XYZ file of C-alpha atoms in Angstrom:
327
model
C -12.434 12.485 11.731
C -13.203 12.702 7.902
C -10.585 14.299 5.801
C -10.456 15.522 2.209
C -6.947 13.787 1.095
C -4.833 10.710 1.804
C -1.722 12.029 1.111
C 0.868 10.137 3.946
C 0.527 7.904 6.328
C 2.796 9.917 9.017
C -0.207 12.579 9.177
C -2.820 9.843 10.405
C -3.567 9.567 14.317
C -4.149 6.094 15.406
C -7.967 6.691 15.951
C -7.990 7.121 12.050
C -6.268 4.117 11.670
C -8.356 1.772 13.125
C -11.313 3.929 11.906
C -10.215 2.779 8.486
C -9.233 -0.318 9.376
C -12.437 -1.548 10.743
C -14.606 0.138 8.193
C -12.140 -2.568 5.491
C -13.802 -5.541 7.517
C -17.286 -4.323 6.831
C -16.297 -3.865 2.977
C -14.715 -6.928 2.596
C -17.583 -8.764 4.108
C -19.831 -7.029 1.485
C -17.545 -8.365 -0.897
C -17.594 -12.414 0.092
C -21.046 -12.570 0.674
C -22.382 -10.433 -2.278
C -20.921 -9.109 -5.516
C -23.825 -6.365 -5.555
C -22.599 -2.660 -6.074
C -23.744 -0.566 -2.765
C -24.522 3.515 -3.390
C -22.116 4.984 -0.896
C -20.269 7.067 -3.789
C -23.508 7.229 -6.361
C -23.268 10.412 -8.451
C -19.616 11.339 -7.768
C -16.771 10.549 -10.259
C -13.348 9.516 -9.455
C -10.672 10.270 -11.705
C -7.500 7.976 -12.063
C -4.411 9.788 -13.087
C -1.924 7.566 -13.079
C 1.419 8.647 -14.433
C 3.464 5.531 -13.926
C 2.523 1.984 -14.614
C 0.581 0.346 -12.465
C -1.461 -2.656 -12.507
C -2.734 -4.157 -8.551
C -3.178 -0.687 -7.249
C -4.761 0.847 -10.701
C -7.070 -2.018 -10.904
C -8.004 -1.962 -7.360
C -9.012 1.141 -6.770
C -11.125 1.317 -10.223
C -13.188 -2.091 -8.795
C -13.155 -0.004 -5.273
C -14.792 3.008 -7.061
C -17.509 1.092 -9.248
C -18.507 -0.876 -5.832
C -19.090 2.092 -4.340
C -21.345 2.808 -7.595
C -19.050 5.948 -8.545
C -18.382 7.129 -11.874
C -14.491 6.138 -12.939
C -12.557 8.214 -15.679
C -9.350 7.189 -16.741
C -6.715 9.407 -18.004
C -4.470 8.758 -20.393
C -1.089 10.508 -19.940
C 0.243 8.950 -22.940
C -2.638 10.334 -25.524
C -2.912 13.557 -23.199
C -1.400 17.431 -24.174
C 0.973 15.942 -20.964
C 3.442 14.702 -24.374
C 3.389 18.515 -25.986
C 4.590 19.773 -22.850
C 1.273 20.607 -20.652
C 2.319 20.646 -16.870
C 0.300 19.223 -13.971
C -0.916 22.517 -12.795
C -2.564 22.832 -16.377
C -4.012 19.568 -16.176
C -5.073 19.615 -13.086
C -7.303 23.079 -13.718
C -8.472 21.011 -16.972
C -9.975 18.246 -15.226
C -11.096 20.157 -12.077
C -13.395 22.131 -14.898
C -14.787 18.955 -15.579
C -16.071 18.567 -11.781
C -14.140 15.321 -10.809
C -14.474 14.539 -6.958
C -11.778 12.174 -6.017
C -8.431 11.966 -7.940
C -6.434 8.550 -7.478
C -2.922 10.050 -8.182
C 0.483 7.900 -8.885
C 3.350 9.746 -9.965
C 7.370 9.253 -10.004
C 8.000 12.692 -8.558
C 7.326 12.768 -4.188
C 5.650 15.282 -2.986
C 3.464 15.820 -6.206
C 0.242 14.246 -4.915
C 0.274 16.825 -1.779
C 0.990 20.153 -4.747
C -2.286 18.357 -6.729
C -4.340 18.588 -3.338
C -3.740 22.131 -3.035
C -5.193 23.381 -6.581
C -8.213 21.304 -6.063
C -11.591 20.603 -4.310
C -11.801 17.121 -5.143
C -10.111 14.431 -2.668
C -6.667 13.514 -3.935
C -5.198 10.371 -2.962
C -1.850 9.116 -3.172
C -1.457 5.826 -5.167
C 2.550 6.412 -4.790
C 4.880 9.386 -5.377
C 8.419 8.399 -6.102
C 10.190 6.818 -3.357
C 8.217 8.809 -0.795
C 4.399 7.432 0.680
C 2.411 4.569 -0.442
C -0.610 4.880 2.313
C -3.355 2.669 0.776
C -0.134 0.162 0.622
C 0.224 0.389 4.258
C -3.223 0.158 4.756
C -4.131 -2.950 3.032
C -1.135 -4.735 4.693
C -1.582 -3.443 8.221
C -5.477 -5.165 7.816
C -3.415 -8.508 6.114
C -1.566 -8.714 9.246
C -4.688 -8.155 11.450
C -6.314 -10.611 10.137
C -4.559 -13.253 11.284
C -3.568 -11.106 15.044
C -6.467 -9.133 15.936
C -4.119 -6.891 17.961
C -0.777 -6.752 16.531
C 1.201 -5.377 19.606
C 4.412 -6.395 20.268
C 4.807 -8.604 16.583
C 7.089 -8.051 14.324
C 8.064 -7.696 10.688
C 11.056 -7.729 8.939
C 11.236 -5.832 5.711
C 13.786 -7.390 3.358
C 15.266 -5.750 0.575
C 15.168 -2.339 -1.497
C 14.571 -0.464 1.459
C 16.078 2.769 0.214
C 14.095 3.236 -3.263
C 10.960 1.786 -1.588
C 7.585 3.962 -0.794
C 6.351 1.015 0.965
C 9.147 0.256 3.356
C 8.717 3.894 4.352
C 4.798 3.728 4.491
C 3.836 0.138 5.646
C 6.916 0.688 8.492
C 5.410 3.833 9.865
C 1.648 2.291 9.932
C 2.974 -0.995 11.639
C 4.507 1.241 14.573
C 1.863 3.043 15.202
C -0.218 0.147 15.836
C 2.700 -0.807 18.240
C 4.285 -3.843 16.037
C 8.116 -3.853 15.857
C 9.988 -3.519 12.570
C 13.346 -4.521 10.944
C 15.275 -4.030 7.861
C 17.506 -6.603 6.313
C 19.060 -5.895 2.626
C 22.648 -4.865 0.911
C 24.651 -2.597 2.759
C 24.157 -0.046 -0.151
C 19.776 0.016 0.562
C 19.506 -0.218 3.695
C 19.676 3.881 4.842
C 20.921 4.144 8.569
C 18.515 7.503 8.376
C 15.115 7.370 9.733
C 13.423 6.257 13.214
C 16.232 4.544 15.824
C 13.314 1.977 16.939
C 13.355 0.588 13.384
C 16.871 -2.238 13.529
C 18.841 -2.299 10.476
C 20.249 -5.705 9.619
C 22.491 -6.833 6.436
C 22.985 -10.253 7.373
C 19.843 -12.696 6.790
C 20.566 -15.205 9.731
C 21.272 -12.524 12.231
C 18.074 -10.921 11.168
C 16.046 -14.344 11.413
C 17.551 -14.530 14.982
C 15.879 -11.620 15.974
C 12.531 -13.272 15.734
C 9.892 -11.877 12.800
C 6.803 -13.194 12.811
C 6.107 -11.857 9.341
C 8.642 -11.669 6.133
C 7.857 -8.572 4.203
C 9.624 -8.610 0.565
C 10.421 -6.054 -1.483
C 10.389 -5.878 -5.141
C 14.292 -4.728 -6.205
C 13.546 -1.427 -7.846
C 16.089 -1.008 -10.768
C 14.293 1.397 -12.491
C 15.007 3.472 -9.400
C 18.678 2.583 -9.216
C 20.486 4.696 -10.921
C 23.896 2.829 -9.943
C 24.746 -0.796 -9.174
C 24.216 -1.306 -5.695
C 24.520 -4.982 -5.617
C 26.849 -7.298 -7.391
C 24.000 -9.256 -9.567
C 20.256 -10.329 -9.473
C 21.742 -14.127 -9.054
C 24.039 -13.343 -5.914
C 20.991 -10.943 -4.229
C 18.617 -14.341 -4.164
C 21.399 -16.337 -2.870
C 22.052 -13.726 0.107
C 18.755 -12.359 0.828
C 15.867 -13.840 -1.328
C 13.861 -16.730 0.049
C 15.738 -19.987 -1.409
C 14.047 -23.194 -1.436
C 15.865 -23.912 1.391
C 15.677 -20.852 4.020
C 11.203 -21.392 2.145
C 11.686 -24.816 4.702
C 13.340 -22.605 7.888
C 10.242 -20.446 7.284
C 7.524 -23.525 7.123
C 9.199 -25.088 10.318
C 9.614 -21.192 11.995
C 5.944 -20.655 11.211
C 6.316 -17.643 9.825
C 4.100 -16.078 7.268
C 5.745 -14.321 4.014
C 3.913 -10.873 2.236
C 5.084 -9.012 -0.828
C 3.312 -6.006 -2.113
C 3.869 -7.214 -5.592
C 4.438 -7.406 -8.531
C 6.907 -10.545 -7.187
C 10.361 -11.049 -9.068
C 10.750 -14.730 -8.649
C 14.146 -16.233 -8.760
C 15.287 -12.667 -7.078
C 13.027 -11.980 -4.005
C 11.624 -15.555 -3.579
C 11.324 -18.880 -5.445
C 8.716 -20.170 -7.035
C 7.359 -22.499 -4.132
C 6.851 -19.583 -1.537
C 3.713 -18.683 -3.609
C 2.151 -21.754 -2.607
C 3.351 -21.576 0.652
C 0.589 -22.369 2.768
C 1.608 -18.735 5.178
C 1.841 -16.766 2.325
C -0.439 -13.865 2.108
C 0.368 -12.286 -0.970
C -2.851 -12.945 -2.857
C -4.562 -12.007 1.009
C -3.066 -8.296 0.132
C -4.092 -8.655 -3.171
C -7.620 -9.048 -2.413
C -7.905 -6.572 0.623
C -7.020 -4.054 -1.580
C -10.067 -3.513 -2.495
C -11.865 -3.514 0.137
C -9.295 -1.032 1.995
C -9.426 1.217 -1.064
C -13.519 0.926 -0.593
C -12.885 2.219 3.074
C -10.877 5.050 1.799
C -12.672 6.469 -0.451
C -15.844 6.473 1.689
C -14.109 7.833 4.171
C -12.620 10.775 2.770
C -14.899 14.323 1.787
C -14.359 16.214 -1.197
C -15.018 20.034 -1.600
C -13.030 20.532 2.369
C -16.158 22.364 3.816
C -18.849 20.533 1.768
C -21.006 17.985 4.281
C -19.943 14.159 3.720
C -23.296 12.303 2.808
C -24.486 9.931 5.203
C -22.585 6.891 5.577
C -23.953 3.426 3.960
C -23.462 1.799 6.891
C -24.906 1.403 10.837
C -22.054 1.172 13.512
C -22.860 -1.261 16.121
C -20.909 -0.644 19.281
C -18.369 -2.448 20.100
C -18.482 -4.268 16.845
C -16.967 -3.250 13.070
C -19.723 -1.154 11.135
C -22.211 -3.028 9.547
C -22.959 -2.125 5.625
C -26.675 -1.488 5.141
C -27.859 -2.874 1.674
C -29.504 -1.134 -0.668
């Protein structure tokens, strides 16, 4: 079931999903109980190309990598021939000379993760390519939300806000269904696109979407470096219509309901400040399984397409999550 890429999350079959899935509950039990490194990637190098800013994701895969004791190279677009007009292909043969075996790629143009994969042997995954896929996004929130629901069936999420512009509405949305969890979109007329799957409800009013019953608020960072027109009056009047007020923060507490948000949070436009110390909030929960989903990923994967995968670092027990062996 290994691969050599994690390019999309519409590619995966279920059996992968839970394959990764399980192998994030070994890896983050490695990482509560010990802070030692364990040799599951020692001797290969992973190379983070990262040509949009990035902070959770960037950071979390590097601490991934290094816990996995691989080498990590960072590349710095903004010191790199990239500025005196070098294109990807070039780069890309560049650094493949240099024998990388996993390339972490982020980039603002879709698709351009998938055209890296093809020129090279090392494992390219997809930290985020425009407004396209963000799979290790829907990863790490699909294990959030099984934490607290070991089977997810039949819950559901609504998605609030920049749906259109957003790689993780697109991503996390596709994941959730597969694992049979029912999703919603709420948000401005304008970003909410009536395109894409009819099983996914499109809302634009907050109460009627409430009505329908989530048992998880997703929100979404308003992307205006994406919006290249205004599709909503003012930052001020979005919060007031579709951000989590202090007030609709006390619906939620008495609802039950818990809130995520992929980060980084906008406060005063997607929420106020006191839904980050909401007791239901998981938004430092994805935070932290980020790494340990990122661990599971790049285990997981096999550079080189034909080359064998090494043997895994840990024992599966059946019926039972795999258990990491330590070194």
């Amino acid at each position: 079931m290994a691969r050599k890429d994690l390019l999309d999350i519409a590619s995966l079959q279920r059996e992968e999903i839970e394959l990764l899935l399980d192998q994030s509950t070994a890896f983050k039990q490695l990482l509560i109980s010990s802070g030692k490194k364990v040799p599951v990637l020692e001797g290969k190098s992973v190379l983070m190309l990262f040509y949009e800013p990035s902070t959770r994701t960037h950071s979390s895969f590097e601490v991934a990598a290094k816990r996995l004791s691989a080498e990590v190279t960072n590349f710095n677009v903004a010191h790199s021939s990239i500025t005196k007009g070098e294109s990807v292909r070039e780069t890309i043969e560049t650094l493949q000379a240099m024998r990388t075996d996993y390339i972490v790629v982020r980039h603002s143009r879709s698709g351009l993760p998938g055209m890296i994969a093809r020129l090279t042997k090392a494992s390219v995954i997809n930290a985020g390519d425009g407004a396209h896929e963000h799979p290790t996004q829907a990863l790490l929130d699909a294990f959030t939300i099984k934490e607290k629901f070991a089977d997810p069936r039949g819950k559901r999420v609504l998605i609030i806000g920049d749906i259109l512009h957003s790689r993780v509405a697109r991503s996390t949305s596709t994941l959730l269904q597969k694992l049979g969890v029912e999703v919603a979109y709420l948000g401005p007329g304008s970003l909410v696109p009536r395109f894409g799957p009819a099983s996914i409800r499109r809302f634009t009013n907050y109460d009627e979407a409430m009505a329908w019953g989530p048992d998880f608020v997703y929100l979404l960072r308003v992307q205006m470096e994406r919006q290249d027109v205004q599709f909503f009056p003012t930052l001020r009047e979005y919060h007031r219509i579709y951000g989590i007020t202090n007030t609709r923060l006390e619906d939620i507490r008495q609802r039950g309901l818990y809130i995520m948000h992929p980060g980084p949070v906008n406060r005063g436009v997607e929420l106020c400040d006191a839904v980050m110390d909401y007791e239901r909030s998981l938004i430092n929960n994805q935070a932290e399984n980020g790494i340990a989903v990122r661990m599971a990923v790049l285990d997981w994967l096999t550079p080189g397409g034909d080359l064998p995968k090494p043997e895994p670092a840990y024992a599966t027990r059946s019926g039972a999550a795999p258990a990491l062996v330590m070194p």
